[in-house]
Amino acid sequence: MLQRIQSVFLFISSVTTPIMIFFVPIFELESKEMFASDFLWAKVFLFISTLLSLISITLYKNRKKQILLCSFSRTQITIALILLLFMYKKQMNVKIELLLFAIPYLLLILSSYFIKKDDKLVKSSDRIR
């Protein structure tokens, strides 16, 4: 259900993550660009994040699970970045484009904020009834 702003943020996050995996160079090794798709575990965690974002869109009636899946998705992005930075940084030069992985993370934070805001609105309307 893409009528709510948090669903739009979740969808954009789930679209930008695979784009960044395959098309944004993050390391440079001997003038050869390396992508996140070249690193198995980072790619796995980023795809899990994408799947959790897509699943979270379908759970629009259960806001608690949606918030939980958003936080798990953010955790997966964090784990992937930690793997990329601390395991492979010694061998290669880090490119500034690695910071672009903050975009899906920020979109997930915004979606969690709006899900919580939506939950408050529903609870306040329930009190009025």
mmCIF file of C-alpha atoms in Angstrom:
data_model
loop_
_atom_site.group_PDB
_atom_site.id
_atom_site.type_symbol
_atom_site.label_atom_id
_atom_site.label_comp_id
_atom_site.label_asym_id
_atom_site.label_seq_id
_atom_site.Cartn_x
_atom_site.Cartn_y
_atom_site.Cartn_z
ATOM 1 C CA MET A 1 0.000 0.000 0.000
ATOM 2 C CA LEU A 2 1.912 3.001 -1.271
ATOM 3 C CA GLN A 3 -0.558 5.627 -0.111
ATOM 4 C CA ARG A 4 1.335 6.431 3.060
ATOM 5 C CA ILE A 5 4.614 8.297 3.142
ATOM 6 C CA GLN A 6 6.367 5.586 5.149
ATOM 7 C CA SER A 7 5.529 3.034 2.461
ATOM 8 C CA VAL A 8 7.060 5.331 -0.134
ATOM 9 C CA PHE A 9 10.222 5.653 1.974
ATOM 10 C CA LEU A 10 10.401 1.883 2.410
ATOM 11 C CA PHE A 11 9.957 1.346 -1.317
ATOM 12 C CA ILE A 12 12.649 3.877 -2.226
ATOM 13 C CA SER A 13 14.977 2.257 0.290
ATOM 14 C CA SER A 14 14.331 -1.184 -1.172
ATOM 15 C CA VAL A 15 15.024 0.115 -4.689
ATOM 16 C CA THR A 16 18.150 2.142 -3.910
ATOM 17 C CA THR A 17 19.920 -0.621 -2.001
ATOM 18 C CA PRO A 18 20.299 -3.049 -4.958
ATOM 19 C CA ILE A 19 21.239 -0.138 -7.217
ATOM 20 C CA MET A 20 24.031 0.758 -4.831
ATOM 21 C CA ILE A 21 25.152 -2.854 -4.562
ATOM 22 C CA PHE A 22 25.753 -3.223 -8.280
ATOM 23 C CA PHE A 23 26.394 0.270 -9.638
ATOM 24 C CA VAL A 24 28.176 2.321 -6.941
ATOM 25 C CA PRO A 25 31.931 1.666 -6.632
ATOM 26 C CA ILE A 26 33.025 1.628 -2.997
ATOM 27 C CA PHE A 27 36.677 0.555 -3.093
ATOM 28 C CA GLU A 28 39.585 0.994 -5.425
ATOM 29 C CA LEU A 29 42.321 -1.583 -5.756
ATOM 30 C CA GLU A 30 45.150 -0.886 -8.172
ATOM 31 C CA SER A 31 42.962 1.437 -10.281
ATOM 32 C CA LYS A 32 40.203 -1.199 -10.450
ATOM 33 C CA GLU A 33 36.846 -0.269 -8.971
ATOM 34 C CA MET A 34 35.229 -2.703 -6.568
ATOM 35 C CA PHE A 35 31.486 -2.845 -5.933
ATOM 36 C CA ALA A 36 29.541 -4.202 -2.963
ATOM 37 C CA SER A 37 28.517 -7.102 -5.183
ATOM 38 C CA ASP A 38 32.144 -8.268 -5.131
ATOM 39 C CA PHE A 39 31.898 -9.030 -1.400
ATOM 40 C CA LEU A 40 29.616 -11.965 -0.632
ATOM 41 C CA TRP A 41 28.591 -11.290 2.961
ATOM 42 C CA ALA A 42 28.039 -7.578 2.458
ATOM 43 C CA LYS A 43 25.853 -8.377 -0.544
ATOM 44 C CA VAL A 44 23.872 -10.938 1.463
ATOM 45 C CA PHE A 45 23.184 -8.526 4.316
ATOM 46 C CA LEU A 46 22.173 -5.750 1.924
ATOM 47 C CA PHE A 47 19.776 -8.066 0.096
ATOM 48 C CA ILE A 48 18.270 -9.130 3.415
ATOM 49 C CA SER A 49 17.749 -5.447 4.168
ATOM 50 C CA THR A 50 16.001 -5.022 0.819
ATOM 51 C CA LEU A 51 13.718 -8.002 1.446
ATOM 52 C CA LEU A 52 12.837 -6.791 4.936
ATOM 53 C CA SER A 53 11.903 -3.387 3.536
ATOM 54 C CA LEU A 54 9.649 -4.962 0.916
ATOM 55 C CA ILE A 55 8.010 -7.230 3.478
ATOM 56 C CA SER A 56 7.483 -4.268 5.759
ATOM 57 C CA ILE A 57 5.494 -2.491 3.056
ATOM 58 C CA THR A 58 2.974 -5.337 2.993
ATOM 59 C CA LEU A 59 2.511 -5.242 6.776
ATOM 60 C CA TYR A 60 0.817 -1.835 6.788
ATOM 61 C CA LYS A 61 -1.913 -3.047 9.160
ATOM 62 C CA ASN A 62 0.552 -4.236 11.793
ATOM 63 C CA ARG A 63 2.606 -1.162 12.670
ATOM 64 C CA LYS A 64 4.575 -2.831 15.477
ATOM 65 C CA LYS A 65 5.938 -5.481 13.108
ATOM 66 C CA GLN A 66 6.629 -2.776 10.548
ATOM 67 C CA ILE A 67 8.759 -0.844 13.033
ATOM 68 C CA LEU A 68 10.537 -4.051 14.037
ATOM 69 C CA LEU A 69 11.330 -4.957 10.431
ATOM 70 C CA CYS A 70 12.590 -1.420 9.770
ATOM 71 C CA SER A 71 14.981 -1.682 12.692
ATOM 72 C CA PHE A 72 16.176 -5.131 11.538
ATOM 73 C CA SER A 73 16.692 -3.728 8.065
ATOM 74 C CA ARG A 74 18.779 -0.870 9.464
ATOM 75 C CA THR A 75 20.784 -3.415 11.446
ATOM 76 C CA GLN A 76 21.510 -5.373 8.265
ATOM 77 C CA ILE A 77 22.796 -2.237 6.536
ATOM 78 C CA THR A 78 24.976 -1.475 9.546
ATOM 79 C CA ILE A 79 26.428 -4.985 9.576
ATOM 80 C CA ALA A 80 27.191 -4.775 5.855
ATOM 81 C CA LEU A 81 28.971 -1.439 6.276
ATOM 82 C CA ILE A 82 30.964 -2.733 9.233
ATOM 83 C CA LEU A 83 32.006 -5.751 7.186
ATOM 84 C CA LEU A 84 33.025 -3.579 4.267
ATOM 85 C CA LEU A 85 34.903 -1.017 6.306
ATOM 86 C CA PHE A 86 36.700 -3.124 8.853
ATOM 87 C CA MET A 87 37.403 -6.303 6.919
ATOM 88 C CA TYR A 88 38.400 -4.953 3.535
ATOM 89 C CA LYS A 89 39.604 -1.428 4.255
ATOM 90 C CA LYS A 90 43.175 -2.541 4.932
ATOM 91 C CA GLN A 91 43.604 -3.954 1.444
ATOM 92 C CA MET A 92 41.918 -1.236 -0.624
ATOM 93 C CA ASN A 93 41.345 2.492 -0.856
ATOM 94 C CA VAL A 94 37.916 3.560 0.351
ATOM 95 C CA LYS A 95 35.953 5.749 -2.050
ATOM 96 C CA ILE A 96 33.644 8.534 -0.908
ATOM 97 C CA GLU A 97 30.687 6.785 -2.577
ATOM 98 C CA LEU A 98 30.604 4.374 0.365
ATOM 99 C CA LEU A 99 28.787 7.124 2.240
ATOM 100 C CA LEU A 100 25.881 6.777 -0.184
ATOM 101 C CA PHE A 101 24.836 3.675 1.741
ATOM 102 C CA ALA A 102 23.553 6.102 4.341
ATOM 103 C CA ILE A 103 20.651 6.976 2.005
ATOM 104 C CA PRO A 104 18.676 3.727 2.535
ATOM 105 C CA TYR A 105 19.539 3.894 6.231
ATOM 106 C CA LEU A 106 18.132 7.423 6.529
ATOM 107 C CA LEU A 107 15.053 6.442 4.540
ATOM 108 C CA LEU A 108 14.435 3.598 6.983
ATOM 109 C CA ILE A 109 14.779 6.000 9.915
ATOM 110 C CA LEU A 110 12.252 8.330 8.295
ATOM 111 C CA SER A 111 9.842 5.486 7.633
ATOM 112 C CA SER A 112 10.088 4.343 11.262
ATOM 113 C CA TYR A 113 9.371 7.896 12.388
ATOM 114 C CA PHE A 114 6.254 8.119 10.224
ATOM 115 C CA ILE A 115 5.072 4.659 11.240
ATOM 116 C CA LYS A 116 5.299 5.719 14.884
ATOM 117 C CA LYS A 117 3.486 8.944 14.047
ATOM 118 C CA ASP A 118 0.759 6.958 12.286
ATOM 119 C CA ASP A 119 0.483 4.637 15.281
ATOM 120 C CA LYS A 120 0.008 7.605 17.608
ATOM 121 C CA LEU A 121 -2.713 8.959 15.349
ATOM 122 C CA VAL A 122 -4.568 5.648 15.354
ATOM 123 C CA LYS A 123 -4.287 5.336 19.134
ATOM 124 C CA SER A 124 -5.575 8.874 19.664
ATOM 125 C CA SER A 125 -8.539 8.228 17.375
ATOM 126 C CA ASP A 126 -9.286 5.029 19.309
ATOM 127 C CA ARG A 127 -9.409 7.023 22.534
ATOM 128 C CA ILE A 128 -11.968 9.403 21.093
ATOM 129 C CA ARG A 129 -14.367 6.599 20.186
#
